[in-house]
Amino acid sequence: MNADPLKQFLQAEGATLVGVGDVTKALSREIIHLGRGVAIAVNRSLTRDTVDLLVRLQALTEGWLKAKGYRSLSIPPDSDRKMGKMISKLYKLFCHKTAATCAGLGWIGKNGLIINERYGSKMTWATVLTDAPLATDRPYVSSQCGDCDLCVRHCPSGAVQGHLWSLGNPMREIVSYDKCRSLKSGRTSLKEKPNCGFCVTVCPYSRNGKKNSN
Amino acid sequence: MADEARKKEIFEKLRNGVIQYDEDACREGAQEAMAEGLDANEAIFDGLVSGMEEVGRLFEAQEYFVPEILMCADALYAGLDILKPHCKQMDLGVKGSVVIGTVEGDVHDIGKNLVKMMFDVAGFTVYDLGRDVPLDKFVDEQLKTDSELVCLSAMMTTSMVGMPKVIEKIKAKNPDCMIMIGGAPTSKELADRWGADGYAEDASNALKEAIKMVAFLKKLRDEKIQKK
């Protein structure tokens, strides 16, 4: 099933990147029938507007699929999870990075974030899982970071280890989140921004991204 | 008071809202029901629960899967939250309170939450202990609240082994208390061997069992109304 009409439709509605990946291997029993992940990204900073845009794009995707008789499940952006709901139990069963890498929209960088060739890590992501047999894009199976270690050197908490991600070794810890978090909590008390974000800003891909989006 | 056609229309809206997991429709339907002065209990049973019964059927027919069930449950709660404060306590001869939780060592609670929902719907007072609940907490809570029913849930074999201990302790202190167990590793045989009074295999079966139970309550209620 051709996915191009869906991609064009979503891009016309404001999506920056849309890709389709075969995510079957990453699914647990409750959602195993939803073998395709539609990864949607917007290259805007994380604001209420960005999240609203993504949620709208997800609703449009669901509608598009439903009209063709297919099921879908939206995994909302991480910052828009109403955890009190029954359905929110399922959100943590799936991670946007899986959809993004499977859909060939980026790899997981040394900074632990999705890096897209054009926009770097300055993206906000959402996923729609579906049982529609959409044609899939070519996935990333390994890191394209190479020898670059800017984010490792600039990380103030030493959380970024410098490991290269690969699909074959999913259990490897790339970023020590405890260290990252400990820095965050310290910063909050100093009334600074909780996220330092150096690993995003120093990434050459993200810097190019800024140029591209202007 | 609204006429029959209007009443039917509102109940149908609630029912379809649940089936099509449309939270807004359920909320609207519930508000309309209250605005028209309809009976809240009736709106719950003939609207929301009737929708959930259909959802159970769609699940059995493999038209719906776990995500749809959960979305339907959210829609049902959206309506229930509005209707519940207007409910009259149903007089069914049972007090109707239940202690429910997932046993120690287990954090799976989808099935437990679905069962809890149907108890909520049926007007039970639910003492939800959450997940990963220490075994003695069930015993203490039952004694404290004097609940007629205790529901134990487990998804993993390793956590299931705690169940017989809880059942034994509760039955020793309070033989009249009913105990239901549920979760993937449990079975009818285990329930019988451990002295549990009821059993549901997984989230969907738990939902079906709970729907049956609520349907039974509804029948009781209807009979009572007819007698009047």
Short mmCIF file of C-alpha atoms in Angstrom, two decimals:
data_model
loop_
_atom_site.label_atom_id
_atom_site.label_comp_id
_atom_site.label_asym_id
_atom_site.label_seq_id
_atom_site.Cartn_x
_atom_site.Cartn_y
_atom_site.Cartn_z
CA MET A 1 0.00 0.00 0.00
CA ASN A 2 1.49 3.29 -1.15
CA ALA A 3 2.32 5.61 1.75
CA ASP A 4 3.18 8.66 -0.35
CA PRO A 5 -0.33 10.16 -0.37
CA LEU A 6 -0.40 10.03 3.43
CA LYS A 7 3.07 11.58 3.68
CA GLN A 8 2.21 14.40 1.28
CA PHE A 9 -1.05 15.03 3.08
CA LEU A 10 0.67 15.32 6.47
CA GLN A 11 3.47 17.48 5.13
CA ALA A 12 0.92 19.84 3.62
CA GLU A 13 -0.67 20.04 7.08
CA GLY A 14 2.57 21.06 8.74
CA ALA A 15 4.66 17.94 9.35
CA THR A 16 8.37 18.34 8.68
CA LEU A 17 9.17 14.66 8.32
CA VAL A 18 6.92 11.64 7.85
CA GLY A 19 8.16 8.08 7.52
CA VAL A 20 6.78 4.57 7.76
CA GLY A 21 8.63 1.74 9.48
CA ASP A 22 8.06 -1.93 10.12
CA VAL A 23 8.05 -1.98 13.92
CA THR A 24 6.71 -5.50 14.49
CA LYS A 25 9.78 -6.66 16.39
CA ALA A 26 9.43 -3.91 18.97
CA LEU A 27 5.79 -4.59 19.83
CA SER A 28 4.39 -6.28 22.89
CA ARG A 29 1.43 -8.66 22.87
CA GLU A 30 -1.26 -6.03 23.44
CA ILE A 31 -0.42 -4.15 20.26
CA ILE A 32 1.28 -6.81 18.13
CA HIS A 33 -1.34 -6.41 15.37
CA LEU A 34 -0.23 -2.82 14.71
CA GLY A 35 2.91 -3.63 12.74
CA ARG A 36 3.52 -0.28 11.02
CA GLY A 37 4.71 2.83 12.73
CA VAL A 38 4.07 6.20 11.11
CA ALA A 39 6.74 8.51 12.53
CA ILE A 40 5.87 12.20 12.41
CA ALA A 41 8.31 14.96 13.30
CA VAL A 42 8.11 18.72 13.49
CA ASN A 43 11.25 20.89 13.50
CA ARG A 44 10.04 23.36 16.04
CA SER A 45 11.03 23.93 19.64
CA LEU A 46 8.95 22.15 22.21
CA THR A 47 6.06 24.48 22.96
CA ARG A 48 2.35 24.01 23.52
CA ASP A 49 1.78 24.95 19.86
CA THR A 50 4.19 22.28 18.64
CA VAL A 51 2.53 19.61 20.72
CA ASP A 52 -0.91 20.72 19.56
CA LEU A 53 0.25 20.55 15.95
CA LEU A 54 1.55 17.01 16.46
CA VAL A 55 -1.63 15.89 18.17
CA ARG A 56 -3.62 17.33 15.25
CA LEU A 57 -1.39 15.54 12.74
CA GLN A 58 -1.97 12.30 14.62
CA ALA A 59 -5.71 12.79 14.53
CA LEU A 60 -5.51 13.43 10.77
CA THR A 61 -3.45 10.25 10.32
CA GLU A 62 -5.97 8.24 12.32
CA GLY A 63 -8.80 9.65 10.24
CA TRP A 64 -6.98 8.94 6.97
CA LEU A 65 -6.38 5.33 8.00
CA LYS A 66 -9.84 4.83 9.41
CA ALA A 67 -11.43 5.99 6.17
CA LYS A 68 -9.57 3.16 4.47
CA GLY A 69 -10.74 0.66 7.06
CA TYR A 70 -7.61 0.32 9.16
CA ARG A 71 -6.98 0.43 12.89
CA SER A 72 -4.56 2.80 14.53
CA LEU A 73 -3.21 3.82 17.89
CA SER A 74 -1.62 7.20 18.48
CA ILE A 75 1.36 7.36 20.80
CA PRO A 76 1.29 11.05 21.75
CA PRO A 77 4.39 13.26 22.07
CA ASP A 78 6.20 12.54 25.35
CA SER A 79 5.22 15.87 26.79
CA ASP A 80 1.51 15.40 26.13
CA ARG A 81 0.68 12.25 28.03
CA LYS A 82 -2.40 12.39 30.14
CA MET A 83 -1.34 9.60 32.43
CA GLY A 84 -4.60 9.21 34.31
CA LYS A 85 -6.28 7.44 31.43
CA MET A 86 -6.71 3.74 30.75
CA ILE A 87 -5.19 4.02 27.27
CA SER A 88 -2.11 5.76 28.66
CA LYS A 89 -1.02 2.39 30.09
CA LEU A 90 -0.13 1.42 26.55
CA TYR A 91 1.94 4.49 25.69
CA LYS A 92 5.02 3.31 27.50
CA LEU A 93 4.99 0.07 25.51
CA PHE A 94 6.29 1.98 22.52
CA CYS A 95 9.03 4.52 22.03
CA HIS A 96 9.13 7.18 19.28
CA LYS A 97 12.79 6.44 18.60
CA THR A 98 11.85 2.95 17.41
CA ALA A 99 9.44 4.33 14.86
CA ALA A 100 11.87 7.04 13.76
CA THR A 101 14.79 4.65 13.18
CA CYS A 102 12.62 1.98 11.55
CA ALA A 103 11.16 4.65 9.25
CA GLY A 104 14.65 5.78 8.27
CA LEU A 105 14.18 9.31 9.58
CA GLY A 106 17.22 9.21 11.81
CA TRP A 107 19.55 7.19 13.98
CA ILE A 108 20.08 7.30 17.71
CA GLY A 109 23.12 9.51 18.24
CA LYS A 110 25.76 9.42 20.93
CA ASN A 111 23.59 11.93 22.76
CA GLY A 112 20.81 9.33 22.94
CA LEU A 113 18.50 11.41 20.76
CA ILE A 114 17.23 10.84 17.26
CA ILE A 115 19.52 12.58 14.79
CA ASN A 116 18.12 13.38 11.40
CA GLU A 117 20.59 14.11 8.62
CA ARG A 118 19.04 17.45 7.88
CA TYR A 119 17.55 18.65 11.15
CA GLY A 120 19.70 16.94 13.77
CA SER A 121 18.06 16.47 17.16
CA LYS A 122 15.93 19.60 17.05
CA MET A 123 12.74 17.72 16.41
CA THR A 124 9.60 16.84 18.31
CA TRP A 125 8.17 13.40 17.58
CA ALA A 126 4.87 11.56 17.58
CA THR A 127 3.94 8.09 16.32
CA VAL A 128 0.80 6.50 14.95
CA LEU A 129 0.80 2.70 14.98
CA THR A 130 -1.43 1.01 12.44
CA ASP A 131 -2.32 -2.34 10.90
CA ALA A 132 -2.47 -0.80 7.41
CA PRO A 133 0.14 -2.56 5.21
CA LEU A 134 1.86 0.71 4.25
CA ALA A 135 5.05 0.50 2.20
CA THR A 136 7.99 0.96 4.55
CA ASP A 137 11.04 3.19 4.25
CA ARG A 138 14.60 1.94 4.55
CA PRO A 139 15.48 1.80 8.25
CA TYR A 140 18.64 2.97 9.98
CA VAL A 141 20.34 0.05 11.68
CA SER A 142 23.45 1.77 13.00
CA SER A 143 24.73 5.13 14.17
CA GLN A 144 26.11 7.61 11.64
CA CYS A 145 27.92 9.66 14.28
CA GLY A 146 31.33 8.26 13.33
CA ASP A 147 34.27 9.73 15.23
CA CYS A 148 32.50 12.93 16.22
CA ASP A 149 32.48 13.30 20.01
CA LEU A 150 31.42 16.91 20.48
CA CYS A 151 28.43 15.97 22.65
CA VAL A 152 30.60 13.67 24.78
CA ARG A 153 33.11 16.46 25.41
CA HIS A 154 30.51 19.13 26.09
CA CYS A 155 28.25 17.17 28.44
CA PRO A 156 28.64 18.89 31.84
CA SER A 157 27.51 15.83 33.81
CA GLY A 158 29.53 13.22 31.97
CA ALA A 159 26.29 11.42 31.08
CA VAL A 160 27.10 10.99 27.39
CA GLN A 161 29.33 7.93 27.14
CA GLY A 162 30.29 8.07 23.47
CA HIS A 163 28.90 4.68 22.51
CA LEU A 164 27.65 4.06 18.99
CA TRP A 165 24.06 2.87 18.70
CA SER A 166 23.18 -0.14 16.58
CA LEU A 167 19.92 -1.98 16.11
CA GLY A 168 21.66 -5.26 16.94
CA ASN A 169 22.60 -4.12 20.44
CA PRO A 170 19.47 -2.47 21.85
CA MET A 171 20.32 -3.00 25.53
CA ARG A 172 23.45 -0.90 25.51
CA GLU A 173 23.18 2.21 27.65
CA ILE A 174 24.18 5.14 25.48
CA VAL A 175 23.48 7.96 27.90
CA SER A 176 23.64 7.65 31.67
CA TYR A 177 20.28 9.19 32.44
CA ASP A 178 20.89 9.21 36.19
CA LYS A 179 23.82 11.56 35.69
CA CYS A 180 21.82 13.73 33.28
CA ARG A 181 18.93 13.91 35.74
CA SER A 182 21.12 14.74 38.70
CA LEU A 183 22.37 17.76 36.82
CA LYS A 184 18.83 18.75 35.88
CA SER A 185 17.60 18.75 39.46
CA GLY A 186 20.59 20.80 40.57
CA ARG A 187 19.90 23.34 37.88
CA THR A 188 16.26 23.77 38.79
CA SER A 189 17.24 24.88 42.27
CA LEU A 190 19.52 27.52 40.76
CA LYS A 191 16.58 28.81 38.73
CA GLU A 192 18.22 27.96 35.46
CA LYS A 193 16.61 26.02 32.67
CA PRO A 194 16.33 22.39 33.78
CA ASN A 195 17.64 20.99 30.49
CA CYS A 196 21.12 22.12 29.53
CA GLY A 197 20.67 20.91 25.96
CA PHE A 198 24.37 21.14 25.09
CA CYS A 199 24.26 17.70 23.46
CA VAL A 200 21.70 19.11 21.03
CA THR A 201 23.28 22.47 20.32
CA VAL A 202 26.83 21.22 19.71
CA CYS A 203 25.72 18.48 17.31
CA PRO A 204 26.83 19.46 13.79
CA TYR A 205 23.63 18.00 12.38
CA SER A 206 21.49 20.17 14.67
CA ARG A 207 23.49 23.27 13.78
CA ASN A 208 23.00 22.61 10.10
CA GLY A 209 19.36 22.07 10.88
CA LYS A 210 19.08 25.57 12.19
CA LYS A 211 20.57 26.90 9.00
CA ASN A 212 18.23 24.79 6.91
CA SER A 213 15.10 25.84 8.69
CA ASN A 214 15.82 29.57 8.26
CA MET B 1 -39.29 15.23 31.87
CA ALA B 2 -38.08 14.26 28.43
CA ASP B 3 -40.24 12.12 26.19
CA GLU B 4 -39.37 8.54 25.32
CA ALA B 5 -37.85 9.37 21.92
CA ARG B 6 -35.51 11.96 23.38
CA LYS B 7 -34.51 9.58 26.17
CA LYS B 8 -33.77 6.85 23.66
CA GLU B 9 -31.73 9.27 21.58
CA ILE B 10 -29.59 10.25 24.57
CA PHE B 11 -29.01 6.65 25.67
CA GLU B 12 -28.07 5.77 22.10
CA LYS B 13 -25.56 8.62 22.12
CA LEU B 14 -23.98 7.30 25.30
CA ARG B 15 -23.93 3.76 23.95
CA ASN B 16 -22.37 4.75 20.64
CA GLY B 17 -19.95 7.08 22.39
CA VAL B 18 -18.56 4.10 24.27
CA ILE B 19 -18.50 1.82 21.24
CA GLN B 20 -16.82 4.40 19.03
CA TYR B 21 -14.52 5.47 21.90
CA ASP B 22 -15.68 9.05 21.55
CA GLU B 23 -15.12 10.72 24.93
CA ASP B 24 -16.74 14.00 23.86
CA ALA B 25 -19.93 12.23 22.78
CA CYS B 26 -20.13 10.46 26.14
CA ARG B 27 -19.59 13.69 28.03
CA GLU B 28 -22.22 15.47 25.93
CA GLY B 29 -24.67 12.59 26.27
CA ALA B 30 -24.23 12.54 30.03
CA GLN B 31 -24.78 16.29 30.29
CA GLU B 32 -27.88 16.08 28.12
CA ALA B 33 -29.22 13.26 30.26
CA MET B 34 -28.81 15.38 33.37
CA ALA B 35 -30.24 18.48 31.69
CA GLU B 36 -33.32 16.50 30.69
CA GLY B 37 -33.70 15.18 34.20
CA LEU B 38 -33.22 11.54 33.26
CA ASP B 39 -32.39 8.89 35.83
CA ALA B 40 -28.61 8.64 36.18
CA ASN B 41 -28.63 4.91 36.96
CA GLU B 42 -30.68 4.25 33.88
CA ALA B 43 -28.35 6.36 31.74
CA ILE B 44 -25.38 4.34 33.03
CA PHE B 45 -26.90 0.92 32.48
CA ASP B 46 -28.95 1.45 29.32
CA GLY B 47 -26.41 3.82 27.80
CA LEU B 48 -22.81 3.33 28.90
CA VAL B 49 -22.92 -0.29 30.05
CA SER B 50 -24.97 -1.36 27.06
CA GLY B 51 -22.18 0.11 24.93
CA MET B 52 -19.53 -1.75 26.90
CA GLU B 53 -21.45 -5.00 26.39
CA GLU B 54 -21.21 -4.44 22.65
CA VAL B 55 -17.49 -3.67 23.04
CA GLY B 56 -17.06 -7.02 24.81
CA ARG B 57 -18.78 -8.69 21.87
CA LEU B 58 -16.61 -6.86 19.32
CA PHE B 59 -13.54 -7.97 21.25
CA GLU B 60 -14.67 -11.58 21.15
CA ALA B 61 -15.27 -11.28 17.40
CA GLN B 62 -11.72 -9.89 17.12
CA GLU B 63 -12.97 -6.65 15.68
CA TYR B 64 -11.58 -4.79 18.67
CA PHE B 65 -8.22 -5.29 20.35
CA VAL B 66 -6.78 -4.16 23.66
CA PRO B 67 -6.15 -0.53 22.56
CA GLU B 68 -9.78 -0.10 21.46
CA ILE B 69 -11.05 -1.62 24.72
CA LEU B 70 -9.01 0.85 26.73
CA MET B 71 -10.17 3.80 24.63
CA CYS B 72 -13.78 2.65 25.07
CA ALA B 73 -13.14 2.43 28.81
CA ASP B 74 -11.87 6.01 28.81
CA ALA B 75 -15.01 7.11 26.97
CA LEU B 76 -17.16 5.27 29.49
CA TYR B 77 -15.40 7.00 32.38
CA ALA B 78 -15.88 10.38 30.71
CA GLY B 79 -19.64 9.81 30.90
CA LEU B 80 -19.56 8.08 34.26
CA ASP B 81 -17.73 10.96 35.93
CA ILE B 82 -20.67 13.21 35.12
CA LEU B 83 -23.45 10.75 35.91
CA LYS B 84 -22.04 9.19 39.07
CA PRO B 85 -22.68 12.14 41.43
CA HIS B 86 -26.38 11.98 40.49
CA CYS B 87 -26.71 8.26 41.13
CA LYS B 88 -29.03 6.93 43.74
CA GLN B 89 -27.50 4.12 45.74
CA MET B 90 -28.91 0.93 44.32
CA ASP B 91 -30.68 -1.11 46.95
CA LEU B 92 -29.86 -4.67 46.03
CA GLY B 93 -29.55 -6.20 49.45
CA VAL B 94 -25.75 -6.13 49.31
CA LYS B 95 -23.68 -3.29 50.59
CA GLY B 96 -21.31 -3.63 47.70
CA SER B 97 -17.76 -2.80 48.50
CA VAL B 98 -14.70 -4.42 47.04
CA VAL B 99 -10.97 -4.44 47.67
CA ILE B 100 -8.96 -4.79 44.48
CA GLY B 101 -5.28 -4.81 43.57
CA THR B 102 -2.40 -6.46 41.73
CA VAL B 103 -0.32 -8.66 44.05
CA GLU B 104 3.21 -8.02 45.23
CA GLY B 105 5.90 -8.24 42.58
CA ASP B 106 3.56 -7.42 39.73
CA VAL B 107 3.04 -4.06 38.07
CA HIS B 108 0.55 -5.12 35.37
CA ASP B 109 -2.80 -3.54 36.01
CA ILE B 110 -4.73 -3.23 32.75
CA GLY B 111 -7.01 -6.16 33.62
CA LYS B 112 -7.43 -4.98 37.18
CA ASN B 113 -8.42 -1.51 35.97
CA LEU B 114 -11.05 -2.91 33.61
CA VAL B 115 -12.59 -4.97 36.39
CA LYS B 116 -12.45 -1.96 38.69
CA MET B 117 -14.30 0.06 36.07
CA MET B 118 -17.20 -2.38 35.99
CA PHE B 119 -17.42 -2.29 39.79
CA ASP B 120 -17.45 1.52 39.60
CA VAL B 121 -20.26 1.32 37.10
CA ALA B 122 -22.24 -1.05 39.27
CA GLY B 123 -22.12 1.42 42.13
CA PHE B 124 -19.73 -0.54 44.33
CA THR B 125 -17.41 1.28 46.66
CA VAL B 126 -14.02 0.33 45.29
CA TYR B 127 -10.91 0.30 47.46
CA ASP B 128 -8.22 0.17 44.81
CA LEU B 129 -4.87 -0.71 46.34
CA GLY B 130 -3.08 -0.26 43.03
CA ARG B 131 -0.32 -2.53 41.85
CA ASP B 132 2.58 -4.33 43.49
CA VAL B 133 0.52 -4.58 46.68
CA PRO B 134 2.08 -6.35 49.72
CA LEU B 135 0.04 -9.47 50.53
CA ASP B 136 -0.88 -8.43 54.07
CA LYS B 137 -2.27 -5.15 52.78
CA PHE B 138 -5.18 -7.07 51.19
CA VAL B 139 -5.98 -8.79 54.48
CA ASP B 140 -5.76 -5.56 56.49
CA GLU B 141 -7.82 -3.58 53.99
CA GLN B 142 -10.55 -6.23 53.88
CA LEU B 143 -10.83 -6.23 57.69
CA LYS B 144 -10.74 -2.45 57.86
CA THR B 145 -13.42 -1.88 55.22
CA ASP B 146 -15.43 -5.06 55.85
CA SER B 147 -15.74 -5.57 52.08
CA GLU B 148 -17.70 -8.54 50.77
CA LEU B 149 -15.38 -9.01 47.85
CA VAL B 150 -11.63 -9.10 47.33
CA CYS B 151 -10.13 -9.24 43.84
CA LEU B 152 -6.53 -10.31 43.31
CA SER B 153 -4.79 -9.88 39.99
CA ALA B 154 -1.45 -11.16 38.69
CA MET B 155 0.10 -11.28 35.25
CA MET B 156 3.20 -13.27 36.16
CA THR B 157 3.55 -16.77 37.54
CA THR B 158 6.14 -15.55 40.04
CA SER B 159 3.74 -13.08 41.61
CA MET B 160 0.72 -15.38 41.37
CA VAL B 161 2.18 -17.67 44.05
CA GLY B 162 1.34 -15.06 46.66
CA MET B 163 -2.39 -15.48 46.00
CA PRO B 164 -3.12 -18.64 48.04
CA LYS B 165 -1.51 -17.06 51.10
CA VAL B 166 -3.83 -14.05 50.87
CA ILE B 167 -6.88 -16.24 50.29
CA GLU B 168 -6.04 -18.43 53.27
CA LYS B 169 -5.52 -15.48 55.59
CA ILE B 170 -8.70 -13.68 54.56
CA LYS B 171 -10.84 -16.83 54.72
CA ALA B 172 -9.44 -17.62 58.16
CA LYS B 173 -10.53 -14.25 59.50
CA ASN B 174 -13.66 -13.78 57.46
CA PRO B 175 -15.09 -16.94 55.83
CA ASP B 176 -17.99 -15.07 54.18
CA CYS B 177 -15.77 -12.82 52.11
CA MET B 178 -15.81 -13.68 48.40
CA ILE B 179 -12.50 -13.76 46.58
CA MET B 180 -11.94 -13.42 42.86
CA ILE B 181 -8.59 -14.03 41.22
CA GLY B 182 -7.53 -13.08 37.72
CA GLY B 183 -4.64 -12.75 35.31
CA ALA B 184 -2.93 -14.75 32.58
CA PRO B 185 -1.32 -17.48 34.74
CA THR B 186 -4.43 -18.25 36.80
CA SER B 187 -6.92 -20.98 35.99
CA LYS B 188 -10.23 -22.37 37.14
CA GLU B 189 -8.38 -25.31 38.71
CA LEU B 190 -6.06 -23.03 40.67
CA ALA B 191 -8.99 -20.91 41.82
CA ASP B 192 -10.75 -24.04 43.06
CA ARG B 193 -7.67 -25.47 44.72
CA TRP B 194 -6.90 -22.23 46.51
CA GLY B 195 -10.48 -21.74 47.62
CA ALA B 196 -11.19 -18.65 45.52
CA ASP B 197 -14.81 -18.04 44.59
CA GLY B 198 -14.33 -16.66 41.10
CA TYR B 199 -11.77 -16.42 38.37
CA ALA B 200 -11.07 -14.48 35.17
CA GLU B 201 -8.26 -15.41 32.83
CA ASP B 202 -7.13 -12.09 31.40
CA ALA B 203 -8.16 -8.51 30.83
CA SER B 204 -10.79 -9.37 28.23
CA ASN B 205 -12.24 -12.25 30.22
CA ALA B 206 -12.19 -10.15 33.33
CA LEU B 207 -14.15 -7.56 31.43
CA LYS B 208 -16.64 -10.20 30.25
CA GLU B 209 -17.03 -11.61 33.76
CA ALA B 210 -17.50 -8.15 35.16
CA ILE B 211 -20.04 -7.28 32.43
CA LYS B 212 -21.95 -10.47 33.28
CA MET B 213 -21.90 -9.50 36.91
CA VAL B 214 -23.20 -6.02 36.19
CA ALA B 215 -25.81 -7.43 33.81
CA PHE B 216 -26.95 -9.66 36.66
CA LEU B 217 -27.26 -6.64 38.95
CA LYS B 218 -29.23 -4.87 36.27
CA LYS B 219 -31.63 -7.83 36.07
CA LEU B 220 -32.10 -7.71 39.82
CA ARG B 221 -32.83 -4.03 39.62
CA ASP B 222 -35.33 -4.45 36.79
CA GLU B 223 -37.13 -7.19 38.72
CA LYS B 224 -37.32 -4.94 41.72
CA ILE B 225 -38.76 -2.11 39.66
CA GLN B 226 -41.37 -4.46 38.14
CA LYS B 227 -42.48 -5.60 41.59
CA LYS B 228 -43.24 -2.02 42.62
#
